[in-house]
Short mmCIF file of N, CA, C and O in Angstrom, two decimals:
data_model
loop_
_atom_site.label_atom_id
_atom_site.label_comp_id
_atom_site.label_asym_id
_atom_site.label_seq_id
_atom_site.Cartn_x
_atom_site.Cartn_y
_atom_site.Cartn_z
N UNK T 1 7.72 0.53 2.93
CA UNK T 1 8.92 1.13 3.46
C UNK T 1 10.08 0.80 2.53
O UNK T 1 10.22 -0.31 2.06
N UNK T 2 10.92 1.78 2.26
CA UNK T 2 12.10 1.59 1.41
C UNK T 2 13.34 1.62 2.29
O UNK T 2 13.41 2.34 3.27
N UNK T 3 14.31 0.83 1.90
CA UNK T 3 15.56 0.78 2.64
C UNK T 3 16.67 1.27 1.73
O UNK T 3 16.92 0.67 0.67
N UNK T 4 17.32 2.34 2.10
CA UNK T 4 18.45 2.86 1.34
C UNK T 4 19.73 2.43 2.02
O UNK T 4 19.89 2.59 3.23
N UNK T 5 20.64 1.86 1.25
CA UNK T 5 21.91 1.40 1.76
C UNK T 5 22.99 2.41 1.37
O UNK T 5 23.10 2.74 0.19
N UNK T 6 23.79 2.88 2.32
CA UNK T 6 24.85 3.83 1.97
C UNK T 6 25.94 3.18 1.12
O UNK T 6 26.36 2.05 1.37
N UNK T 7 26.35 3.90 0.10
CA UNK T 7 27.45 3.48 -0.75
C UNK T 7 28.22 4.71 -1.20
O UNK T 7 27.68 5.82 -1.20
N UNK T 8 29.47 4.50 -1.57
CA UNK T 8 30.30 5.61 -2.03
C UNK T 8 30.54 5.48 -3.53
O UNK T 8 30.93 4.41 -4.01
N UNK T 9 30.31 6.56 -4.25
CA UNK T 9 30.54 6.57 -5.69
C UNK T 9 32.06 6.58 -5.92
O UNK T 9 32.75 7.46 -5.40
N UNK T 10 32.55 5.59 -6.67
CA UNK T 10 34.00 5.48 -6.90
C UNK T 10 34.39 5.80 -8.34
O UNK T 10 35.56 6.07 -8.61
N UNK T 11 33.43 5.76 -9.27
CA UNK T 11 33.74 6.06 -10.67
C UNK T 11 32.46 6.28 -11.45
O UNK T 11 31.40 5.75 -11.10
N UNK T 12 32.56 7.06 -12.50
CA UNK T 12 31.47 7.20 -13.46
C UNK T 12 31.74 6.15 -14.54
O UNK T 12 32.83 6.14 -15.13
N UNK T 13 30.80 5.26 -14.77
CA UNK T 13 31.02 4.17 -15.73
C UNK T 13 30.44 4.46 -17.10
O UNK T 13 30.93 3.95 -18.10
N UNK T 14 29.37 5.25 -17.17
CA UNK T 14 28.75 5.59 -18.46
C UNK T 14 28.04 6.93 -18.29
O UNK T 14 26.89 6.98 -17.83
N UNK T 15 28.73 7.99 -18.67
CA UNK T 15 28.18 9.34 -18.49
C UNK T 15 26.90 9.55 -19.28
O UNK T 15 25.97 10.22 -18.82
N UNK T 16 26.82 8.98 -20.47
CA UNK T 16 25.64 9.20 -21.31
C UNK T 16 24.38 8.60 -20.68
O UNK T 16 23.28 9.12 -20.86
N UNK T 17 24.53 7.51 -19.95
CA UNK T 17 23.38 6.90 -19.26
C UNK T 17 23.33 7.28 -17.78
O UNK T 17 22.48 6.81 -17.05
N UNK T 18 24.24 8.11 -17.33
CA UNK T 18 24.35 8.55 -15.93
C UNK T 18 24.46 7.36 -14.99
O UNK T 18 23.72 7.25 -14.00
N UNK T 19 25.42 6.50 -15.28
CA UNK T 19 25.69 5.31 -14.47
C UNK T 19 27.04 5.47 -13.78
O UNK T 19 27.97 6.04 -14.35
N UNK T 20 27.11 4.95 -12.56
CA UNK T 20 28.35 5.05 -11.78
C UNK T 20 28.59 3.75 -11.04
O UNK T 20 27.67 2.95 -10.84
N UNK T 21 29.84 3.56 -10.61
CA UNK T 21 30.19 2.41 -9.78
C UNK T 21 30.17 2.88 -8.34
O UNK T 21 30.80 3.89 -8.00
N UNK T 22 29.42 2.16 -7.52
CA UNK T 22 29.35 2.47 -6.10
C UNK T 22 29.93 1.31 -5.31
O UNK T 22 29.76 0.15 -5.68
N UNK T 23 30.60 1.63 -4.22
CA UNK T 23 31.13 0.61 -3.33
C UNK T 23 30.27 0.61 -2.07
O UNK T 23 30.09 1.63 -1.42
N UNK T 24 29.73 -0.58 -1.80
CA UNK T 24 28.82 -0.75 -0.66
C UNK T 24 29.41 -1.83 0.23
O UNK T 24 29.40 -3.00 -0.13
N UNK T 25 29.97 -1.43 1.36
CA UNK T 25 30.59 -2.37 2.30
C UNK T 25 31.57 -3.32 1.60
O UNK T 25 31.54 -4.53 1.80
N UNK T 26 32.40 -2.78 0.73
CA UNK T 26 33.42 -3.57 0.05
C UNK T 26 32.97 -4.23 -1.24
O UNK T 26 33.77 -4.84 -1.94
N UNK T 27 31.69 -4.13 -1.58
CA UNK T 27 31.17 -4.72 -2.81
C UNK T 27 30.88 -3.59 -3.79
O UNK T 27 30.26 -2.59 -3.44
N UNK T 28 31.32 -3.78 -5.02
CA UNK T 28 31.08 -2.75 -6.05
C UNK T 28 29.91 -3.15 -6.93
O UNK T 28 29.77 -4.31 -7.31
N UNK T 29 29.08 -2.14 -7.22
CA UNK T 29 27.88 -2.37 -8.02
C UNK T 29 27.60 -1.12 -8.84
O UNK T 29 27.72 0.01 -8.34
N UNK T 30 27.17 -1.33 -10.08
CA UNK T 30 26.82 -0.19 -10.92
C UNK T 30 25.43 0.30 -10.54
O UNK T 30 24.51 -0.50 -10.35
N UNK T 31 25.29 1.61 -10.40
CA UNK T 31 24.02 2.22 -10.03
C UNK T 31 23.73 3.41 -10.93
O UNK T 31 24.64 4.02 -11.49
N UNK T 32 22.47 3.74 -11.04
CA UNK T 32 22.06 4.94 -11.76
C UNK T 32 22.16 6.13 -10.81
O UNK T 32 21.68 6.08 -9.68
N UNK T 33 22.77 7.20 -11.31
CA UNK T 33 22.86 8.42 -10.50
C UNK T 33 21.91 9.51 -11.01
O UNK T 33 22.03 10.67 -10.62
N UNK T 34 20.97 9.13 -11.85
CA UNK T 34 20.02 10.10 -12.41
C UNK T 34 19.35 10.93 -11.30
O UNK T 34 19.28 12.16 -11.43
N UNK T 35 18.86 10.32 -10.20
CA UNK T 35 18.17 11.14 -9.19
C UNK T 35 19.05 12.18 -8.49
O UNK T 35 18.53 13.14 -7.93
N UNK T 36 20.38 12.00 -8.51
CA UNK T 36 21.26 12.92 -7.78
C UNK T 36 22.25 13.64 -8.70
O UNK T 36 23.08 14.41 -8.22
N UNK T 37 22.14 13.39 -10.00
CA UNK T 37 23.12 13.95 -10.94
C UNK T 37 22.96 15.44 -11.09
O UNK T 37 21.86 15.97 -11.17
N UNK T 38 24.09 16.09 -11.15
CA UNK T 38 24.13 17.51 -11.46
C UNK T 38 24.76 17.67 -12.85
O UNK T 38 24.89 16.70 -13.59
N UNK T 39 25.16 18.86 -13.16
CA UNK T 39 25.76 19.12 -14.47
C UNK T 39 27.09 18.39 -14.63
O UNK T 39 27.43 17.94 -15.72
N UNK T 40 27.85 18.25 -13.53
CA UNK T 40 29.15 17.59 -13.57
C UNK T 40 29.09 16.27 -12.82
O UNK T 40 29.16 16.24 -11.59
N UNK T 41 28.93 15.17 -13.56
CA UNK T 41 28.85 13.85 -12.92
C UNK T 41 30.11 13.52 -12.12
O UNK T 41 30.03 12.86 -11.09
N UNK T 42 31.26 14.00 -12.59
CA UNK T 42 32.51 13.71 -11.89
C UNK T 42 32.52 14.28 -10.47
O UNK T 42 33.28 13.81 -9.63
N UNK T 43 31.68 15.27 -10.20
CA UNK T 43 31.59 15.83 -8.85
C UNK T 43 31.04 14.81 -7.86
O UNK T 43 31.21 14.95 -6.65
N UNK T 44 30.38 13.76 -8.37
CA UNK T 44 29.83 12.73 -7.49
C UNK T 44 30.89 11.72 -7.01
O UNK T 44 30.65 11.01 -6.04
N UNK T 45 32.02 11.66 -7.69
CA UNK T 45 33.05 10.70 -7.30
C UNK T 45 33.52 11.03 -5.88
O UNK T 45 33.89 12.16 -5.58
N UNK T 46 33.45 10.03 -5.03
CA UNK T 46 33.80 10.20 -3.61
C UNK T 46 32.61 10.51 -2.73
O UNK T 46 32.70 10.43 -1.50
N UNK T 47 31.48 10.86 -3.34
CA UNK T 47 30.28 11.20 -2.57
C UNK T 47 29.62 9.94 -2.01
O UNK T 47 29.67 8.86 -2.61
N UNK T 48 29.01 10.09 -0.85
CA UNK T 48 28.21 9.02 -0.24
C UNK T 48 26.76 9.23 -0.65
O UNK T 48 26.25 10.35 -0.64
N UNK T 49 26.11 8.13 -1.04
CA UNK T 49 24.71 8.21 -1.47
C UNK T 49 23.92 7.07 -0.82
O UNK T 49 24.49 6.06 -0.40
N UNK T 50 22.62 7.26 -0.73
CA UNK T 50 21.73 6.18 -0.31
C UNK T 50 21.25 5.47 -1.57
O UNK T 50 20.70 6.11 -2.47
N UNK T 51 21.46 4.17 -1.63
CA UNK T 51 21.14 3.38 -2.82
C UNK T 51 19.94 2.49 -2.53
O UNK T 51 19.89 1.80 -1.51
N UNK T 52 18.98 2.54 -3.45
CA UNK T 52 17.77 1.70 -3.35
C UNK T 52 17.47 1.17 -4.74
O UNK T 52 17.37 1.94 -5.69
N UNK T 53 17.34 -0.13 -4.86
CA UNK T 53 17.05 -0.84 -6.12
C UNK T 53 17.85 -0.32 -7.32
O UNK T 53 17.31 -0.13 -8.39
N UNK T 54 19.15 -0.11 -7.09
CA UNK T 54 20.01 0.28 -8.19
C UNK T 54 20.06 1.76 -8.52
O UNK T 54 20.66 2.15 -9.52
N UNK T 55 19.44 2.58 -7.70
CA UNK T 55 19.43 4.03 -7.91
C UNK T 55 20.04 4.74 -6.71
O UNK T 55 19.70 4.40 -5.56
N UNK T 56 20.90 5.71 -6.97
CA UNK T 56 21.39 6.60 -5.91
C UNK T 56 20.28 7.61 -5.66
O UNK T 56 20.01 8.46 -6.51
N UNK T 57 19.60 7.49 -4.53
CA UNK T 57 18.40 8.30 -4.28
C UNK T 57 18.68 9.64 -3.60
O UNK T 57 17.90 10.57 -3.73
N UNK T 58 19.78 9.72 -2.84
CA UNK T 58 20.09 10.96 -2.12
C UNK T 58 21.57 10.98 -1.80
O UNK T 58 22.17 9.94 -1.52
N UNK T 59 22.15 12.17 -1.81
CA UNK T 59 23.53 12.34 -1.38
C UNK T 59 23.49 12.59 0.13
O UNK T 59 22.67 13.37 0.62
N UNK T 60 24.36 11.88 0.87
CA UNK T 60 24.44 12.04 2.32
C UNK T 60 25.90 12.31 2.69
O UNK T 60 26.80 12.09 1.90
N UNK T 61 26.11 12.78 3.93
CA UNK T 61 27.49 13.00 4.35
C UNK T 61 28.08 11.71 4.93
O UNK T 61 27.37 10.76 5.22
N UNK T 62 29.39 11.71 5.07
CA UNK T 62 30.10 10.50 5.52
C UNK T 62 29.67 10.05 6.91
O UNK T 62 29.55 8.86 7.17
N UNK T 63 29.40 11.00 7.81
CA UNK T 63 28.97 10.65 9.16
C UNK T 63 27.62 9.94 9.14
O UNK T 63 27.43 8.93 9.83
N UNK T 64 26.69 10.44 8.34
CA UNK T 64 25.39 9.80 8.23
C UNK T 64 25.51 8.40 7.62
O UNK T 64 24.85 7.46 8.05
N UNK T 65 26.41 8.27 6.64
CA UNK T 65 26.64 6.96 6.02
C UNK T 65 27.16 5.97 7.06
O UNK T 65 26.68 4.84 7.15
N UNK T 66 28.12 6.40 7.88
CA UNK T 66 28.70 5.52 8.90
C UNK T 66 27.64 5.11 9.93
O UNK T 66 27.57 3.94 10.33
N UNK T 67 26.83 6.06 10.36
CA UNK T 67 25.77 5.77 11.34
C UNK T 67 24.75 4.78 10.77
O UNK T 67 24.32 3.86 11.45
N UNK T 68 24.38 4.98 9.52
CA UNK T 68 23.40 4.10 8.89
C UNK T 68 23.96 2.69 8.72
O UNK T 68 23.28 1.71 9.00
N UNK T 69 25.22 2.59 8.28
CA UNK T 69 25.84 1.27 8.13
C UNK T 69 25.93 0.55 9.47
O UNK T 69 25.68 -0.66 9.55
N UNK T 70 26.25 1.27 10.53
CA UNK T 70 26.32 0.65 11.86
C UNK T 70 24.94 0.18 12.32
O UNK T 70 24.79 -0.91 12.87
N UNK T 71 23.92 0.98 12.07
CA UNK T 71 22.55 0.57 12.42
C UNK T 71 22.14 -0.67 11.64
O UNK T 71 21.51 -1.59 12.19
N UNK T 72 22.49 -0.73 10.36
CA UNK T 72 22.16 -1.90 9.54
C UNK T 72 22.89 -3.14 10.04
O UNK T 72 22.31 -4.23 10.06
N UNK T 73 24.14 -2.97 10.46
CA UNK T 73 24.87 -4.11 11.04
C UNK T 73 24.16 -4.60 12.29
O UNK T 73 24.03 -5.79 12.53
N UNK T 74 23.72 -3.66 13.12
CA UNK T 74 22.99 -4.01 14.34
C UNK T 74 21.71 -4.76 14.03
O UNK T 74 21.36 -5.73 14.72
N UNK T 75 20.99 -4.32 13.00
CA UNK T 75 19.76 -5.02 12.61
C UNK T 75 20.07 -6.43 12.15
O UNK T 75 19.33 -7.37 12.45
N UNK T 76 21.17 -6.58 11.42
CA UNK T 76 21.56 -7.91 10.95
C UNK T 76 21.88 -8.83 12.11
O UNK T 76 21.49 -10.00 12.14
N UNK T 77 22.59 -8.31 13.12
CA UNK T 77 22.92 -9.10 14.29
C UNK T 77 21.65 -9.46 15.07
O UNK T 77 21.51 -10.58 15.55
N UNK T 78 20.72 -8.52 15.16
CA UNK T 78 19.46 -8.79 15.85
C UNK T 78 18.68 -9.87 15.12
O UNK T 78 18.11 -10.78 15.74
N UNK T 79 18.67 -9.81 13.79
CA UNK T 79 17.96 -10.81 12.99
C UNK T 79 18.59 -12.19 13.19
O UNK T 79 17.88 -13.18 13.35
N UNK T 80 19.92 -12.25 13.21
CA UNK T 80 20.61 -13.52 13.43
C UNK T 80 20.25 -14.10 14.81
O UNK T 80 20.03 -15.30 14.95
N UNK T 81 20.17 -13.24 15.82
CA UNK T 81 19.82 -13.69 17.18
C UNK T 81 18.39 -14.22 17.20
O UNK T 81 18.13 -15.28 17.79
N UNK T 82 17.47 -13.51 16.55
CA UNK T 82 16.08 -13.96 16.51
C UNK T 82 15.96 -15.30 15.79
O UNK T 82 15.22 -16.19 16.23
N UNK T 83 16.70 -15.48 14.70
CA UNK T 83 16.66 -16.74 13.96
C UNK T 83 17.23 -17.87 14.80
O UNK T 83 16.68 -18.98 14.81
N UNK T 84 18.31 -17.61 15.53
CA UNK T 84 18.90 -18.63 16.40
C UNK T 84 17.93 -19.01 17.51
O UNK T 84 17.80 -20.19 17.86
N UNK T 85 17.22 -18.02 18.06
CA UNK T 85 16.24 -18.30 19.11
C UNK T 85 15.10 -19.15 18.55
O UNK T 85 14.65 -20.10 19.20
N UNK T 86 14.65 -18.83 17.35
CA UNK T 86 13.56 -19.59 16.73
C UNK T 86 14.01 -21.03 16.46
O UNK T 86 13.25 -21.97 16.68
N UNK T 87 15.24 -21.21 15.99
CA UNK T 87 15.76 -22.55 15.74
C UNK T 87 15.86 -23.34 17.04
O UNK T 87 15.53 -24.52 17.08
N UNK T 88 16.32 -22.68 18.11
CA UNK T 88 16.41 -23.34 19.41
C UNK T 88 15.05 -23.75 19.93
O UNK T 88 14.87 -24.86 20.46
N UNK T 89 14.06 -22.87 19.77
CA UNK T 89 12.70 -23.18 20.23
C UNK T 89 12.13 -24.34 19.42
O UNK T 89 11.48 -25.23 19.98
N UNK T 90 12.38 -24.36 18.13
CA UNK T 90 11.89 -25.45 17.28
C UNK T 90 12.56 -26.77 17.67
O UNK T 90 11.90 -27.81 17.73
N UNK T 91 13.86 -26.74 17.96
CA UNK T 91 14.57 -27.94 18.36
C UNK T 91 14.01 -28.49 19.66
O UNK T 91 13.82 -29.72 19.81
N UNK T 92 13.69 -27.61 20.60
CA UNK T 92 13.09 -28.06 21.87
C UNK T 92 11.71 -28.65 21.63
O UNK T 92 11.35 -29.68 22.21
N UNK T 93 10.95 -28.03 20.77
CA UNK T 93 9.61 -28.50 20.44
C UNK T 93 9.67 -29.88 19.76
O UNK T 93 8.89 -30.78 20.07
N UNK T 94 10.62 -30.03 18.84
CA UNK T 94 10.77 -31.31 18.13
C UNK T 94 11.23 -32.43 19.08
O UNK T 94 10.89 -33.58 18.88
N UNK T 95 12.01 -32.06 20.08
CA UNK T 95 12.53 -33.07 21.02
C UNK T 95 11.45 -33.58 21.97
O UNK T 95 11.59 -34.67 22.53
N UNK T 96 10.38 -32.82 22.12
CA UNK T 96 9.34 -33.23 23.07
C UNK T 96 8.37 -34.16 22.47
O UNK T 96 7.93 -34.68 21.75
#
């Protein structure tokens, strides 16, 4: 299973290599836009894309990006809860 994280393309950093700067939840990272590049790379500026292992894999709309980011936040909170429960269970086990 692959996980694509929504990010917004904010700049083209190297047109010859089809590289762009994407902002993902406030963090900027250079990504390859080869899979989604058209004739005009500048048309991607402002676009939302799904990013996986440094590649913009698909262009998505802003609503889909927001929904996906919210779901990922929910998964993170669920993971934190599960880890806290596991730590609590281990602490009880160690105390016995």
